[in-house]
Amino acid sequence: MRESWQERFAETPDVLLGERRQRTIVPVLDFAVGGDEFVTMAGPCSVETERQLMDTAYHVRSAGARVLRGGAFKPRTSPYAFHGLGLEGLKLLAKAREATGLAVVTEVISECDVEMVAEYADILQIGSRSMENYTLLEAAARSGRSILLKRGMMATIADYLRSAQVILSNGNPHVILCERGIRTFETAMRNTFDAAGIALLKEVTHLPVIADPSHASGHRDLVPALARIGVAAGADGLLVEVHPDPDKAWSDGEQSLDFAEFDAMIDDLAPWIALREHSWGRRNTAEARALEAIG
Ligand code: PEP
Ligand code: MN
């Protein structure tokens, strides 16, 4: 007999979209992720200067973003690369939120920093390299902040669901999943974007899922296409790197969009997002009827 997804992922029951389980909607400031609104999170890879962050924040807000991204603590492959401004970066993010009304998502890389980062961020980002750091996941869960959990670059869907389960079973239901590409034999792109993974996560879990076309591709010219694919696969939002002058960025410049490229991408996505809203409405009506029927 064919194994159902529920049987296949039975080890992580709390994340599964069961018969009686409604989809999770993660509240953030005055909006929500996982509801009818498609949520764009955008900003630089790293917080560099006040000017860089403020200019980017005002710009992405004017294009319709709801969340400002920016790393203050950067996990980097090279020990000699820029590792972030730390507390100073967090303070700049809070200042940008104050000025623009955007929510802030930023990465926490150590359980020792969870309390400090949670003081400044609306959403705690757990990065790809930290996905299986259960001590960090537990500390982040207990902070009570919403959590953006990125998929590990070498993680299977089952591994990924285990990490989400750790957060939920530590009492925090507000988890947003994020597909950011995985490592495969293909080396032309930084990672391989797992669009089927997005579709599967939407099928088997009740959690919101967003797409990160920046880390998934590693090349700015591929970012708009991957964003489109993310929307078509059923993503609830995007996490995109945007920089005023990508060639001078202190990290991930090659995959960051400049302001004009970001605007063009958002414009091009509009019809795809409209289609998504159409099927979102249909799916929700069907799910609500099914829930009603079982009472
Ligand atoms: C980031 O968002 O800048 C980042 C470091 O992402 P990832 O953990 O997906 O590599
Ligand atoms: Mn980055």
XYZ file of C-alpha atoms and ligand atoms in Angstrom:
306
model
C 0.000 0.000 0.000
C 1.108 3.562 -0.709
C 2.668 5.284 2.328
C 0.951 8.596 3.115
C 2.980 11.723 3.877
C 1.527 11.592 7.384
C 2.992 8.105 7.858
C 6.255 9.073 6.268
C 6.779 12.039 8.593
C 5.071 10.495 11.629
C 8.150 11.301 13.749
C 7.236 15.004 13.684
C 3.485 15.045 14.407
C 3.291 18.636 15.642
C 4.280 20.135 12.292
C 1.929 18.029 10.173
C -1.267 19.322 8.648
C -3.595 16.732 10.147
C -7.282 16.355 9.528
C -8.186 18.649 12.387
C -5.275 21.012 12.153
C -5.753 24.500 10.776
C -2.885 26.263 9.072
C -0.621 28.363 11.274
C -0.718 32.088 10.720
C 2.259 33.864 12.263
C 1.381 37.336 13.546
C 4.056 40.006 13.082
C 3.394 43.628 14.156
C 0.198 44.570 12.249
C 0.241 41.809 9.596
C 0.711 38.061 9.390
C 2.722 35.447 7.503
C 0.824 32.420 6.205
C -2.482 34.222 5.668
C -3.909 35.708 2.511
C -1.190 38.353 2.174
C 2.006 37.477 0.296
C 4.760 38.894 2.513
C 8.022 40.238 1.134
C 11.036 40.439 3.443
C 13.925 42.346 1.937
C 17.147 44.083 2.840
C 20.885 43.677 2.826
C 22.684 40.457 3.642
C 24.552 42.314 6.409
C 23.875 45.536 8.238
C 26.869 47.697 7.254
C 26.164 51.381 7.961
C 23.227 53.499 9.079
C 22.990 55.079 5.643
C 23.044 51.727 3.825
C 20.356 50.271 6.084
C 18.055 53.307 6.168
C 18.178 53.870 2.396
C 17.397 50.204 1.814
C 14.607 50.132 4.400
C 12.820 53.154 2.914
C 13.237 51.759 -0.559
C 11.955 48.237 0.076
C 9.032 49.666 2.031
C 8.070 51.864 -0.917
C 8.037 48.744 -3.115
C 5.675 46.967 -0.698
C 7.976 44.950 1.596
C 6.684 44.340 5.126
C 9.858 43.089 6.770
C 13.405 44.428 6.758
C 16.095 41.760 6.744
C 19.731 42.344 7.694
C 22.337 40.271 9.479
C 24.076 41.686 12.545
C 25.633 38.320 13.368
C 26.922 36.639 10.229
C 27.902 32.984 10.055
C 30.491 32.967 7.250
C 32.323 30.219 5.466
C 35.654 32.022 5.836
C 36.961 32.957 9.297
C 38.454 36.098 7.700
C 35.180 37.385 6.181
C 33.030 40.141 7.752
C 31.157 38.688 10.724
C 28.681 41.480 11.333
C 28.337 44.572 13.503
C 26.773 42.671 16.418
C 24.864 44.811 18.914
C 25.507 47.971 16.904
C 23.791 46.299 13.925
C 20.801 45.308 16.061
C 20.433 48.916 17.196
C 20.468 50.126 13.601
C 17.764 47.597 12.697
C 15.587 48.822 15.579
C 16.131 52.395 14.409
C 15.062 51.454 10.877
C 11.923 49.778 12.241
C 11.128 52.926 14.218
C 11.576 55.105 11.134
C 9.741 52.941 8.591
C 7.288 50.735 10.505
C 8.827 47.646 8.872
C 9.217 44.567 11.046
C 12.754 43.258 11.540
C 14.108 39.778 10.877
C 17.707 39.070 11.822
C 19.808 36.006 12.464
C 20.839 34.652 15.831
C 23.781 32.266 15.714
C 24.387 31.481 19.380
C 22.081 30.578 22.232
C 24.028 33.076 24.349
C 22.746 35.913 22.135
C 19.089 34.889 21.946
C 17.889 37.248 24.666
C 19.749 40.207 23.181
C 18.634 39.572 19.578
C 15.032 38.964 20.716
C 15.043 42.396 22.335
C 15.590 44.046 18.925
C 14.033 41.653 16.384
C 10.418 40.831 15.569
C 11.432 37.539 13.939
C 14.513 35.507 14.871
C 16.235 33.952 11.877
C 17.880 30.573 12.358
C 20.345 30.184 9.504
C 21.053 27.228 7.294
C 24.279 26.417 9.150
C 22.421 26.380 12.482
C 19.319 24.398 11.531
C 20.415 21.367 13.520
C 21.732 23.282 16.532
C 19.021 22.069 18.888
C 20.322 24.060 21.869
C 19.924 27.222 19.797
C 16.493 26.115 18.556
C 15.307 25.504 22.114
C 16.591 28.851 23.361
C 15.063 30.669 20.381
C 11.743 28.857 20.878
C 11.623 29.865 24.532
C 12.224 33.542 23.699
C 8.611 33.637 22.483
C 9.580 35.497 19.293
C 8.411 34.247 15.916
C 11.066 32.153 14.198
C 12.204 32.033 10.589
C 13.808 28.603 10.284
C 15.959 28.208 7.199
C 16.481 24.784 5.689
C 19.970 23.412 6.244
C 21.935 23.258 3.008
C 22.453 19.506 3.517
C 19.122 18.796 5.213
C 16.449 16.468 3.890
C 12.814 17.462 4.340
C 12.607 14.965 7.227
C 15.649 16.584 8.925
C 14.064 19.985 8.399
C 10.752 18.911 9.921
C 12.632 17.526 12.952
C 14.106 20.974 13.595
C 10.708 22.644 13.262
C 9.315 20.036 15.649
C 11.957 20.994 18.248
C 10.707 24.592 18.191
C 7.033 23.642 18.366
C 7.582 21.126 21.141
C 9.354 23.843 23.131
C 6.119 25.785 23.220
C 6.539 28.164 20.273
C 3.962 27.691 17.490
C 5.123 30.653 15.401
C 7.515 29.070 12.936
C 8.036 30.201 9.330
C 9.886 27.743 7.077
C 12.280 29.032 4.398
C 13.629 27.151 1.373
C 17.036 28.646 0.539
C 18.522 26.012 -1.714
C 20.389 22.810 -0.991
C 23.753 21.436 -2.062
C 23.709 19.068 -5.004
C 26.248 17.990 -7.637
C 25.404 21.168 -9.588
C 27.964 23.908 -8.998
C 26.957 26.554 -11.549
C 24.644 28.066 -8.965
C 25.483 28.571 -5.312
C 22.760 26.073 -4.344
C 19.952 24.150 -6.017
C 16.546 25.682 -5.399
C 14.184 22.943 -4.225
C 10.848 24.204 -5.548
C 9.299 20.758 -5.056
C 10.363 21.051 -1.414
C 8.194 24.177 -1.094
C 5.214 22.383 -2.629
C 5.771 19.399 -0.338
C 6.138 21.525 2.808
C 2.879 23.309 1.945
C 1.234 19.925 1.411
C 2.361 18.214 4.611
C 2.819 20.971 7.184
C 0.515 23.644 8.577
C 3.388 26.147 8.760
C 3.953 29.130 6.456
C 6.714 28.598 3.898
C 8.719 31.343 2.212
C 11.344 31.256 -0.541
C 14.828 32.782 -0.495
C 15.813 33.132 -4.165
C 19.020 35.003 -3.255
C 20.867 32.246 -1.397
C 19.194 29.599 -3.577
C 20.855 30.976 -6.718
C 23.858 33.028 -5.644
C 23.435 35.134 -8.813
C 21.372 38.290 -8.965
C 20.220 37.700 -12.537
C 18.491 34.452 -11.475
C 16.729 35.921 -8.434
C 13.531 37.167 -10.200
C 12.960 33.802 -11.930
C 13.400 31.860 -8.703
C 11.065 34.287 -6.919
C 8.428 33.575 -9.564
C 8.938 29.829 -9.181
C 8.613 30.211 -5.414
C 5.256 31.957 -5.779
C 4.043 29.325 -8.252
C 5.136 26.514 -5.896
C 2.882 27.948 -3.197
C 5.217 30.080 -1.067
C 3.660 32.531 1.391
C 6.381 35.102 0.936
C 9.936 35.911 -0.069
C 13.217 36.699 1.644
C 15.375 38.717 -0.756
C 18.744 40.436 -0.502
C 18.726 44.073 -1.638
C 21.607 46.539 -1.422
C 22.018 50.177 -2.566
C 25.263 49.254 -4.346
C 25.571 45.451 -4.549
C 29.096 45.497 -5.997
C 30.304 47.213 -2.835
C 28.349 45.004 -0.402
C 30.358 43.576 2.503
C 28.700 40.172 1.995
C 26.705 38.391 -0.719
C 26.873 41.292 -3.222
C 26.802 38.953 -6.217
C 23.318 37.745 -5.290
C 21.919 41.092 -4.068
C 19.528 43.166 -6.187
C 19.938 46.927 -6.489
C 16.892 49.124 -5.946
C 15.832 49.252 -9.613
C 16.199 45.468 -9.973
C 14.133 44.945 -6.835
C 11.367 47.241 -8.119
C 11.300 45.452 -11.460
C 11.085 42.059 -9.744
C 8.194 43.172 -7.528
C 6.341 44.592 -10.557
C 6.839 41.382 -12.537
C 5.613 39.269 -9.628
C 2.273 41.075 -9.295
C 0.256 38.869 -11.692
C 1.742 35.709 -10.157
C 0.800 36.882 -6.693
C -2.718 37.657 -7.906
C -3.004 34.067 -9.166
C -1.761 32.790 -5.829
C -4.460 34.746 -4.010
C -7.040 33.111 -6.222
C -5.919 29.562 -5.398
C -5.310 30.496 -1.736
C -8.968 31.494 -1.464
C -10.107 28.251 -3.114
C -7.870 26.090 -0.929
C -9.010 27.834 2.226
C -12.670 27.427 1.421
C -12.110 23.708 0.757
C -10.130 23.271 3.990
C -12.675 25.204 6.056
C -15.480 23.011 4.665
C -13.531 19.854 5.472
C -12.893 21.052 9.054
C -16.556 21.972 9.461
C -17.629 18.563 8.192
C -15.599 16.713 10.818
C -16.804 19.203 13.484
C 21.402 35.064 5.184
O 20.160 35.087 5.137
O 22.127 36.049 4.939
C 22.079 33.761 5.400
C 23.287 33.686 5.954
O 21.351 32.729 4.936
P 21.608 31.133 5.002
O 21.599 30.791 6.459
O 20.438 30.605 4.252
O 22.921 30.852 4.327
Mn 23.400 36.496 2.729
